[in-house]
Short mmCIF file of N, CA, C and O in Angstrom, two decimals:
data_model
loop_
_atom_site.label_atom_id
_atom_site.label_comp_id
_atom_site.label_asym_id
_atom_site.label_seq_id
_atom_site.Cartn_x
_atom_site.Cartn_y
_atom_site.Cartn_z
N UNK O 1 -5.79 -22.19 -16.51
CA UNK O 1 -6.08 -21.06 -15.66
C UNK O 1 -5.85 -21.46 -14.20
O UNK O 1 -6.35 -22.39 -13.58
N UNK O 2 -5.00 -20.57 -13.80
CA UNK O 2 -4.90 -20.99 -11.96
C UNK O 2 -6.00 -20.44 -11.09
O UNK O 2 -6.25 -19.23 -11.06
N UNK O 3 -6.59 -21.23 -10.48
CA UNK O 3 -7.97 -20.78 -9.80
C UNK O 3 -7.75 -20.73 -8.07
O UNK O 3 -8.70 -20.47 -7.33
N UNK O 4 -6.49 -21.00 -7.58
CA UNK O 4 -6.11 -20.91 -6.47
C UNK O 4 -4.59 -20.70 -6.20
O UNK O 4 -3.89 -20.38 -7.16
N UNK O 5 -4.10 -20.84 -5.11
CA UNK O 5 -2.31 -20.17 -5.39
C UNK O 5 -1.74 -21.82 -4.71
O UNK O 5 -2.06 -22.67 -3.87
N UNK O 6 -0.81 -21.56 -5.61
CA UNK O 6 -0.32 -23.11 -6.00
C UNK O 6 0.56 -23.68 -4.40
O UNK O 6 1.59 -23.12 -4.05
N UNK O 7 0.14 -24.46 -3.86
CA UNK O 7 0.89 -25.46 -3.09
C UNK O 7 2.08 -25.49 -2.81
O UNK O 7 2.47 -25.62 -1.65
N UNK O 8 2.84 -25.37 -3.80
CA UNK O 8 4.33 -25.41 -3.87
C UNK O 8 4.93 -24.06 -3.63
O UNK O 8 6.13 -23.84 -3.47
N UNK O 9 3.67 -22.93 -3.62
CA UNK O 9 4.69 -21.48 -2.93
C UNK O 9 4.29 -21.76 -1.55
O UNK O 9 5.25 -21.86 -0.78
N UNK O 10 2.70 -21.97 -0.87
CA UNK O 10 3.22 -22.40 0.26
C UNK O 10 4.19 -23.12 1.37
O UNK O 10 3.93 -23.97 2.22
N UNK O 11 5.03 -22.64 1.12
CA UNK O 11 6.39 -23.24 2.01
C UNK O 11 6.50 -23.59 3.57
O UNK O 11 7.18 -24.40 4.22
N UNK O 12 5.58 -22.68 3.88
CA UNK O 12 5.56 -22.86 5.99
C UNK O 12 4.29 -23.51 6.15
O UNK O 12 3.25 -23.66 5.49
N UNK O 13 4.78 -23.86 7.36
CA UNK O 13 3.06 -24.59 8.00
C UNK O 13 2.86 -23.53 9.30
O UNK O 13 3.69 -22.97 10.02
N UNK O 14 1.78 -23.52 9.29
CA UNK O 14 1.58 -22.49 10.70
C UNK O 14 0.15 -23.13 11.24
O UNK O 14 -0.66 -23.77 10.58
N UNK O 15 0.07 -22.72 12.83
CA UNK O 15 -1.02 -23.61 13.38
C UNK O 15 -2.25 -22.09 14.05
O UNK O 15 -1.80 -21.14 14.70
N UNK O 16 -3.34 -22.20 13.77
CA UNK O 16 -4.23 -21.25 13.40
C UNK O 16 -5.31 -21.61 14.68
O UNK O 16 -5.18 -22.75 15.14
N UNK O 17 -6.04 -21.01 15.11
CA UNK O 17 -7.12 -21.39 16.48
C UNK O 17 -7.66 -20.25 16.18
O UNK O 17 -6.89 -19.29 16.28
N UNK O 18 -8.61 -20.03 15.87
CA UNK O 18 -10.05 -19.50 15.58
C UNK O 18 -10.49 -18.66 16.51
O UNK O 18 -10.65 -19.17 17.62
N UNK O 19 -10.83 -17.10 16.37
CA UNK O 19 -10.58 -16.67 17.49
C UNK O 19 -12.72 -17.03 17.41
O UNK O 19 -13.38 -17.01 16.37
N UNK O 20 -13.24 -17.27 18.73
CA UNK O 20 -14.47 -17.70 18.19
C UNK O 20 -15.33 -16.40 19.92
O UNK O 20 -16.52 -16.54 20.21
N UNK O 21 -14.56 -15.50 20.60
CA UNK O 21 -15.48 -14.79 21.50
C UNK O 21 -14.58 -14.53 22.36
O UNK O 21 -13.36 -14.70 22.36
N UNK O 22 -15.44 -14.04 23.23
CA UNK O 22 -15.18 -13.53 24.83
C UNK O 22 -15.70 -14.44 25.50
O UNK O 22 -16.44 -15.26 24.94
N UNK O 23 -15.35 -14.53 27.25
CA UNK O 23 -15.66 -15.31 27.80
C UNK O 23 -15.21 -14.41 28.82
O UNK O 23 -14.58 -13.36 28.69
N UNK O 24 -15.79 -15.21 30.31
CA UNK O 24 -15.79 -14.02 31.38
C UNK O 24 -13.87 -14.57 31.95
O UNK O 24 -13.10 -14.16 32.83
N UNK O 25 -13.82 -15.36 31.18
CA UNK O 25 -12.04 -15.47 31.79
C UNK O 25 -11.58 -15.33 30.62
O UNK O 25 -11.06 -16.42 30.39
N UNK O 26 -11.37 -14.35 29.28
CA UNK O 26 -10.95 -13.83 28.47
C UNK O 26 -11.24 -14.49 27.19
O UNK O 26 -12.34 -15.05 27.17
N UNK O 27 -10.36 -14.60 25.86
CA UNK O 27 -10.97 -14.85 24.43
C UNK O 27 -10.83 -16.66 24.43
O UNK O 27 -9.93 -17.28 25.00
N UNK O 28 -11.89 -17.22 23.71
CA UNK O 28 -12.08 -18.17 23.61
C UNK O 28 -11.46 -19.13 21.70
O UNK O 28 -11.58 -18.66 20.57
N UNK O 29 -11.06 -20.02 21.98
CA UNK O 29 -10.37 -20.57 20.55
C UNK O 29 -10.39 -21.46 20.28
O UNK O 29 -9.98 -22.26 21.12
N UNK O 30 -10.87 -22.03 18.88
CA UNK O 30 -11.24 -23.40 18.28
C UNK O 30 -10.09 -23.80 17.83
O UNK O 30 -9.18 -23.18 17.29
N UNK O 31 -10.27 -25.22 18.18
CA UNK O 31 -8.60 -26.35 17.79
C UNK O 31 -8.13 -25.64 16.95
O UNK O 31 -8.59 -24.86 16.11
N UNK O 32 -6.36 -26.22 17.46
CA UNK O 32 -5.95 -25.49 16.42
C UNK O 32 -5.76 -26.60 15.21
O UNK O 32 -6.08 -27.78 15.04
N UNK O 33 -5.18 -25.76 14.59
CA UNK O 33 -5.14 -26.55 12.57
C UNK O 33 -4.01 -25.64 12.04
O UNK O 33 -3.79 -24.44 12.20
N UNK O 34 -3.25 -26.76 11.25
CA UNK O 34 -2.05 -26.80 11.35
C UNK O 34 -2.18 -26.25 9.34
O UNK O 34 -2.92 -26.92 8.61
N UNK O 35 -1.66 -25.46 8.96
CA UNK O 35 -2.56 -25.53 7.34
C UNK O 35 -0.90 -24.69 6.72
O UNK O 35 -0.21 -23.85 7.30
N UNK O 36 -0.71 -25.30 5.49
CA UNK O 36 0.43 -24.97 4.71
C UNK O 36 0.33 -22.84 4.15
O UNK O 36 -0.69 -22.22 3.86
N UNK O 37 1.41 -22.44 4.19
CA UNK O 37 1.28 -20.99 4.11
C UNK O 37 2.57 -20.23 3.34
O UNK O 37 3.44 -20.97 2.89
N UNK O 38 2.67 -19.31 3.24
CA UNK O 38 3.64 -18.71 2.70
C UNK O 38 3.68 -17.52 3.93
O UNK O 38 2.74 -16.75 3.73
N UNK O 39 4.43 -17.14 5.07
CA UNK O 39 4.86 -16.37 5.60
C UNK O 39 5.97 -15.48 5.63
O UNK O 39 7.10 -15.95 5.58
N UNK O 40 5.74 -14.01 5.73
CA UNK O 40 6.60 -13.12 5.67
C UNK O 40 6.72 -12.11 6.59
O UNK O 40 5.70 -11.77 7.20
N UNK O 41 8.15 -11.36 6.88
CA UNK O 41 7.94 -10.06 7.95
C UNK O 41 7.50 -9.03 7.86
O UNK O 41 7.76 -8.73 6.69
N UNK O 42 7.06 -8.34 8.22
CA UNK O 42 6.45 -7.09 7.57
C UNK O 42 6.93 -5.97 8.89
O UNK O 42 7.29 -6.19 10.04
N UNK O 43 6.79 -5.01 8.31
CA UNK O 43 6.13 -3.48 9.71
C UNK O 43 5.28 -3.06 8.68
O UNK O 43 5.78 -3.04 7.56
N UNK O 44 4.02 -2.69 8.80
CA UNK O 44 3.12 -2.24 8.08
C UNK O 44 2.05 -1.88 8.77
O UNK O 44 1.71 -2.59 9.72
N UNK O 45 1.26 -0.62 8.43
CA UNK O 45 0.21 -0.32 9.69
C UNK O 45 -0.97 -0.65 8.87
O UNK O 45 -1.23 -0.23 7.74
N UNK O 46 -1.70 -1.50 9.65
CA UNK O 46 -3.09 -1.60 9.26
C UNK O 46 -4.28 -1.75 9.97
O UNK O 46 -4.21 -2.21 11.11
N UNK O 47 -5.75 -1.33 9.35
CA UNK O 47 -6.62 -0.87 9.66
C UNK O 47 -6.60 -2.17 10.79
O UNK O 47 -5.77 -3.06 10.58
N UNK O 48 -7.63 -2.29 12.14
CA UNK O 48 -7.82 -3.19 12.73
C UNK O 48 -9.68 -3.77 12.43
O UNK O 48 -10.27 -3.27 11.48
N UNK O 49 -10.31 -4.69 13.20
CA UNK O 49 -11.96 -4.36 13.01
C UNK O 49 -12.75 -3.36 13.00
O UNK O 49 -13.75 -3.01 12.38
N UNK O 50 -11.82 -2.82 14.13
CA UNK O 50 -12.88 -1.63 14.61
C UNK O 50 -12.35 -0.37 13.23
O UNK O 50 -13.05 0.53 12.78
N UNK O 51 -11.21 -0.63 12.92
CA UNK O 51 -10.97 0.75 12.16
C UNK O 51 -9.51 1.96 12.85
O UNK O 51 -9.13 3.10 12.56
N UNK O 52 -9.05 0.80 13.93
CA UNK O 52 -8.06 1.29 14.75
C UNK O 52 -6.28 1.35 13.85
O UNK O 52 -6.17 0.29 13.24
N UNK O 53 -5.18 2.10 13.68
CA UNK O 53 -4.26 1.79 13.23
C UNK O 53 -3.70 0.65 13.98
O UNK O 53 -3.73 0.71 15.21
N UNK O 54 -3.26 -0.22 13.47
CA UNK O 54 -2.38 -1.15 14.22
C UNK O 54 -0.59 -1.64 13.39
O UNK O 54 -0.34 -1.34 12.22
N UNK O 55 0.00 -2.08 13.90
CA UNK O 55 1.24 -2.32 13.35
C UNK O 55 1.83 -3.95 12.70
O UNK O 55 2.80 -4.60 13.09
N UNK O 56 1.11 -4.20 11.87
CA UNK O 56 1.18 -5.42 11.62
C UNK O 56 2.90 -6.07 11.19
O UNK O 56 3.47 -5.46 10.28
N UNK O 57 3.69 -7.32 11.87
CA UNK O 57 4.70 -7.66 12.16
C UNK O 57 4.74 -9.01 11.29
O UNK O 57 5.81 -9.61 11.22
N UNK O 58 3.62 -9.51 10.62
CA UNK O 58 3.84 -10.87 10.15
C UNK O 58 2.67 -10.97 8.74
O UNK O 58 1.48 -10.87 9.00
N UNK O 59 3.08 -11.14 7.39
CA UNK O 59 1.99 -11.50 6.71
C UNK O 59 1.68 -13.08 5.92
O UNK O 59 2.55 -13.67 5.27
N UNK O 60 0.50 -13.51 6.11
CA UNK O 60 0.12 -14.91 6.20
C UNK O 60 -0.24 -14.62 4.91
O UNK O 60 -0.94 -13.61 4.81
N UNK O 61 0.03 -15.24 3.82
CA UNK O 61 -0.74 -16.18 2.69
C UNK O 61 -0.83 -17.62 2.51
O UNK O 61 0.05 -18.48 2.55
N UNK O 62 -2.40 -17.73 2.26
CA UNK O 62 -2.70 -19.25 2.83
C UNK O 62 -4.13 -19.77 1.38
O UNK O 62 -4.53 -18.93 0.58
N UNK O 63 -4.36 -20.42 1.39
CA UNK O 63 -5.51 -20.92 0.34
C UNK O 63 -6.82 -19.84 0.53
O UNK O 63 -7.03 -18.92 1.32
N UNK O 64 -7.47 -20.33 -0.42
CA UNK O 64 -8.41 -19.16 -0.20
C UNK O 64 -9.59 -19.91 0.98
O UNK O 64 -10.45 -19.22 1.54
N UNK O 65 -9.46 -21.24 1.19
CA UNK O 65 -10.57 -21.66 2.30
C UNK O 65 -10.07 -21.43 3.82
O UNK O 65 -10.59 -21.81 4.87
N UNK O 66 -8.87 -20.65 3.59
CA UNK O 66 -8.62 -20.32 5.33
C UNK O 66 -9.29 -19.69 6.27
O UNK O 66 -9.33 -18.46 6.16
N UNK O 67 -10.00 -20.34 7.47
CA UNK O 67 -10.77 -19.66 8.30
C UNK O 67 -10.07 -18.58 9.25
O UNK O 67 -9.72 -19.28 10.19
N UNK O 68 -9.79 -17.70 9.44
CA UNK O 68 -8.99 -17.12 10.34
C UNK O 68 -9.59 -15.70 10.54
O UNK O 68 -9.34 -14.85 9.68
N UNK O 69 -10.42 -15.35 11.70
CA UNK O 69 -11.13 -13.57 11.72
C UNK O 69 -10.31 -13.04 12.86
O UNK O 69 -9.86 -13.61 13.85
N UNK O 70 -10.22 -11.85 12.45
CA UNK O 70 -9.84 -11.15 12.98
C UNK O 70 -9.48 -11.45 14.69
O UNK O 70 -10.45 -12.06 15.14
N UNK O 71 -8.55 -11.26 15.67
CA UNK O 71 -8.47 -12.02 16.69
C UNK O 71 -7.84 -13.41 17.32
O UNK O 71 -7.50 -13.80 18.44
N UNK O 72 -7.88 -14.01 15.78
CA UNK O 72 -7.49 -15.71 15.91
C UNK O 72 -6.34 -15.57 16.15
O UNK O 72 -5.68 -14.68 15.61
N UNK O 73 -5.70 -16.63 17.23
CA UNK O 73 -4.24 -16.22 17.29
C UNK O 73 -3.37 -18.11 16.45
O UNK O 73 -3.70 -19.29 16.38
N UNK O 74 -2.34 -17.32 16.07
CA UNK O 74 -1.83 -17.95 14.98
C UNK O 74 0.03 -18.66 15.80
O UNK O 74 0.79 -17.82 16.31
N UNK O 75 0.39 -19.95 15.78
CA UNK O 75 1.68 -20.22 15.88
C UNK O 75 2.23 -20.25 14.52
O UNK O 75 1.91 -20.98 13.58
N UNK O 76 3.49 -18.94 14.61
CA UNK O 76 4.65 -19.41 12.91
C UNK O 76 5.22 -20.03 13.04
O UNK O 76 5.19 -20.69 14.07
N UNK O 77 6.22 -20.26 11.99
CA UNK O 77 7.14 -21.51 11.40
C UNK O 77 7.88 -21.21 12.94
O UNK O 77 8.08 -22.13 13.74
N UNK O 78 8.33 -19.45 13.28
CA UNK O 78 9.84 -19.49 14.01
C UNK O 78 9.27 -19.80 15.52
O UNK O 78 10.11 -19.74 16.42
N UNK O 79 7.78 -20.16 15.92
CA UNK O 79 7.26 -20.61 17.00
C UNK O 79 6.51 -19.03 17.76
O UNK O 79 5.75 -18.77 18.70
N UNK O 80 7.12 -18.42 16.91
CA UNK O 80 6.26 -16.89 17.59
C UNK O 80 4.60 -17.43 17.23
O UNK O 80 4.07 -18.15 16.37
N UNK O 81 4.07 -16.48 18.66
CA UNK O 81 2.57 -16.92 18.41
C UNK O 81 2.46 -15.28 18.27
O UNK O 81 3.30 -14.49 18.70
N UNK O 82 1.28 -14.94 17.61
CA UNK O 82 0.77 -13.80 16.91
C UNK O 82 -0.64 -13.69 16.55
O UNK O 82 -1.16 -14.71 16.10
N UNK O 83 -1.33 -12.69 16.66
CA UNK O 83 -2.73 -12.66 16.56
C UNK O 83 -3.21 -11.51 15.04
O UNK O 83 -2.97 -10.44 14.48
N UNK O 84 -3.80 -12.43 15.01
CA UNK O 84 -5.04 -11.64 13.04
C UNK O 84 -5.72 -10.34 13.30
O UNK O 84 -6.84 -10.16 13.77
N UNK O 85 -4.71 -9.34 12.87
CA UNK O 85 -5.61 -8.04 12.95
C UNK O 85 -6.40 -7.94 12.08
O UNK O 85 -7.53 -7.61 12.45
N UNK O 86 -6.16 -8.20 10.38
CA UNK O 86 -7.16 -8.46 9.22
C UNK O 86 -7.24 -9.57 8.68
O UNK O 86 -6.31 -10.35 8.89
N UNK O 87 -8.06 -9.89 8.06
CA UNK O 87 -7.96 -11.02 7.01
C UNK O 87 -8.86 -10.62 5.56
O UNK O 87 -10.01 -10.21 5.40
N UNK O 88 -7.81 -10.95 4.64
CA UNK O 88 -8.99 -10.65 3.34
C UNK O 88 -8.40 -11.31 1.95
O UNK O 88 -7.35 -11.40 1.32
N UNK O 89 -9.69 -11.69 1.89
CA UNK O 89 -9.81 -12.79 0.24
C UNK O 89 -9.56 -12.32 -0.66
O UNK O 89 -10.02 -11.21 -0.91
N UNK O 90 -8.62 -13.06 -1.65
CA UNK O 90 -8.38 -11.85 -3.19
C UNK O 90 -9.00 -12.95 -3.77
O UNK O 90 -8.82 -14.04 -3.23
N UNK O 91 -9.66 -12.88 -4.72
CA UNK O 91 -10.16 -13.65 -5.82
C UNK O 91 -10.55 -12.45 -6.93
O UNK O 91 -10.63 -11.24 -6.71
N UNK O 92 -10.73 -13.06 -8.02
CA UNK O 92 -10.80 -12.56 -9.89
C UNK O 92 -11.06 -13.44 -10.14
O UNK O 92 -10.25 -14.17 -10.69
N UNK O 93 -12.38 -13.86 -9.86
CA UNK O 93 -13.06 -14.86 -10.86
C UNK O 93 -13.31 -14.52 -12.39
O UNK O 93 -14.01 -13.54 -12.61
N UNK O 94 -12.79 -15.28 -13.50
CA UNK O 94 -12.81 -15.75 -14.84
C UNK O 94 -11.01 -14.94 -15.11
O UNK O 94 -10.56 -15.06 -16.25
N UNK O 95 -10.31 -14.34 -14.29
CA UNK O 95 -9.02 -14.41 -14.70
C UNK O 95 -8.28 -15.11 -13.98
O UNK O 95 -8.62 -15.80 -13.02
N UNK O 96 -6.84 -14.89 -14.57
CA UNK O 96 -5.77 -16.39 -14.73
C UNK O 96 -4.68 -15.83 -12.94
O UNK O 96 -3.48 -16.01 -12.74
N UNK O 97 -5.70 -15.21 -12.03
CA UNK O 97 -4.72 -15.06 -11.13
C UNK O 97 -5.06 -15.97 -9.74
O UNK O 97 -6.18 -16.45 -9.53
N UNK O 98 -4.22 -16.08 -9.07
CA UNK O 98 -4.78 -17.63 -8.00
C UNK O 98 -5.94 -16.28 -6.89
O UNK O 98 -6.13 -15.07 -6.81
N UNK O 99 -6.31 -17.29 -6.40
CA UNK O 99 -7.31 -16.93 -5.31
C UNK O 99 -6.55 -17.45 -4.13
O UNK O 99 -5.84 -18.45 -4.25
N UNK O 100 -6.70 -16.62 -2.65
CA UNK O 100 -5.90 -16.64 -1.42
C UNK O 100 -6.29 -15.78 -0.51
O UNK O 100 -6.98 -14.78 -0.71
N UNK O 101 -5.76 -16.23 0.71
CA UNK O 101 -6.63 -15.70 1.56
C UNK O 101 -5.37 -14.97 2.65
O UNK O 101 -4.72 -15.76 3.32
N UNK O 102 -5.04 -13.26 2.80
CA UNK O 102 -4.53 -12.95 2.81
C UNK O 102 -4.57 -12.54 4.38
O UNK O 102 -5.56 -11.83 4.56
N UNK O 103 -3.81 -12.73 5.64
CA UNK O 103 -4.11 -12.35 6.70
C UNK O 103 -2.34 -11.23 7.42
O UNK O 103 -1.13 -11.39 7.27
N UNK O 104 -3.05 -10.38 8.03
CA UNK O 104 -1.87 -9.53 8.74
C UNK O 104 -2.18 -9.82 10.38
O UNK O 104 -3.21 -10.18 10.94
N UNK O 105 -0.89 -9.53 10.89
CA UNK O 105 -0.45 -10.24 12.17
C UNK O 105 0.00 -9.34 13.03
O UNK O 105 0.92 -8.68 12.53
N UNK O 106 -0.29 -9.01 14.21
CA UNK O 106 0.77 -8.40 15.49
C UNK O 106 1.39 -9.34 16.45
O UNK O 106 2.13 -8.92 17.34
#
């Protein structure tokens, strides 16, 4: 049974910084971390935190322990930097499908 999504589809590495607040000189971000991924292009509109449409340009699949909320801004493979409008976990625990942690990008 595959209980996570296998290593070997992650193909890209991308470097991730945590979006962690505000600050009175703008958003604040934890080291970055460099973590193996499967990246793709997208145009796709999706919900934002608040519930706003947004136009998401990049989609991240990554393990399911990826920290990344909403905000975090992300470097891709092609060096574009890009920021996490959603992020969300698929898991099916007791079936045979991997678990991953699915994030969209502007």
């Amino acid at each position: 049974m595959v209980t996570r999504v296998p290593g070997w589809l992650l193909r890209h590495r991308i470097t991730v910084e945590c979006y962690q607040g505000d600050s009175a000189y703008g958003p604040t971000y934890g080291e970055p971390v460099c973590v193996p991924a499967l990246v793709a292009a997208v145009r796709k509109q999706v919900a934002d935190k608040d519930g706003r449409e947004a136009l998401a340009t990049a989609q991240i699949i990554a393990g399911p322990e990826l920290e990344c909320p909403p905000g975090s801004r992300l470097t891709l493979p092609d060096g574009r930097t890009a920021t996490a409008i959603s992020t969300a976990r698929h898991t099916a625990p007791g079936l045979p499908v991997p678990a991953c942690t699915e994030v969209m990008c502007q």
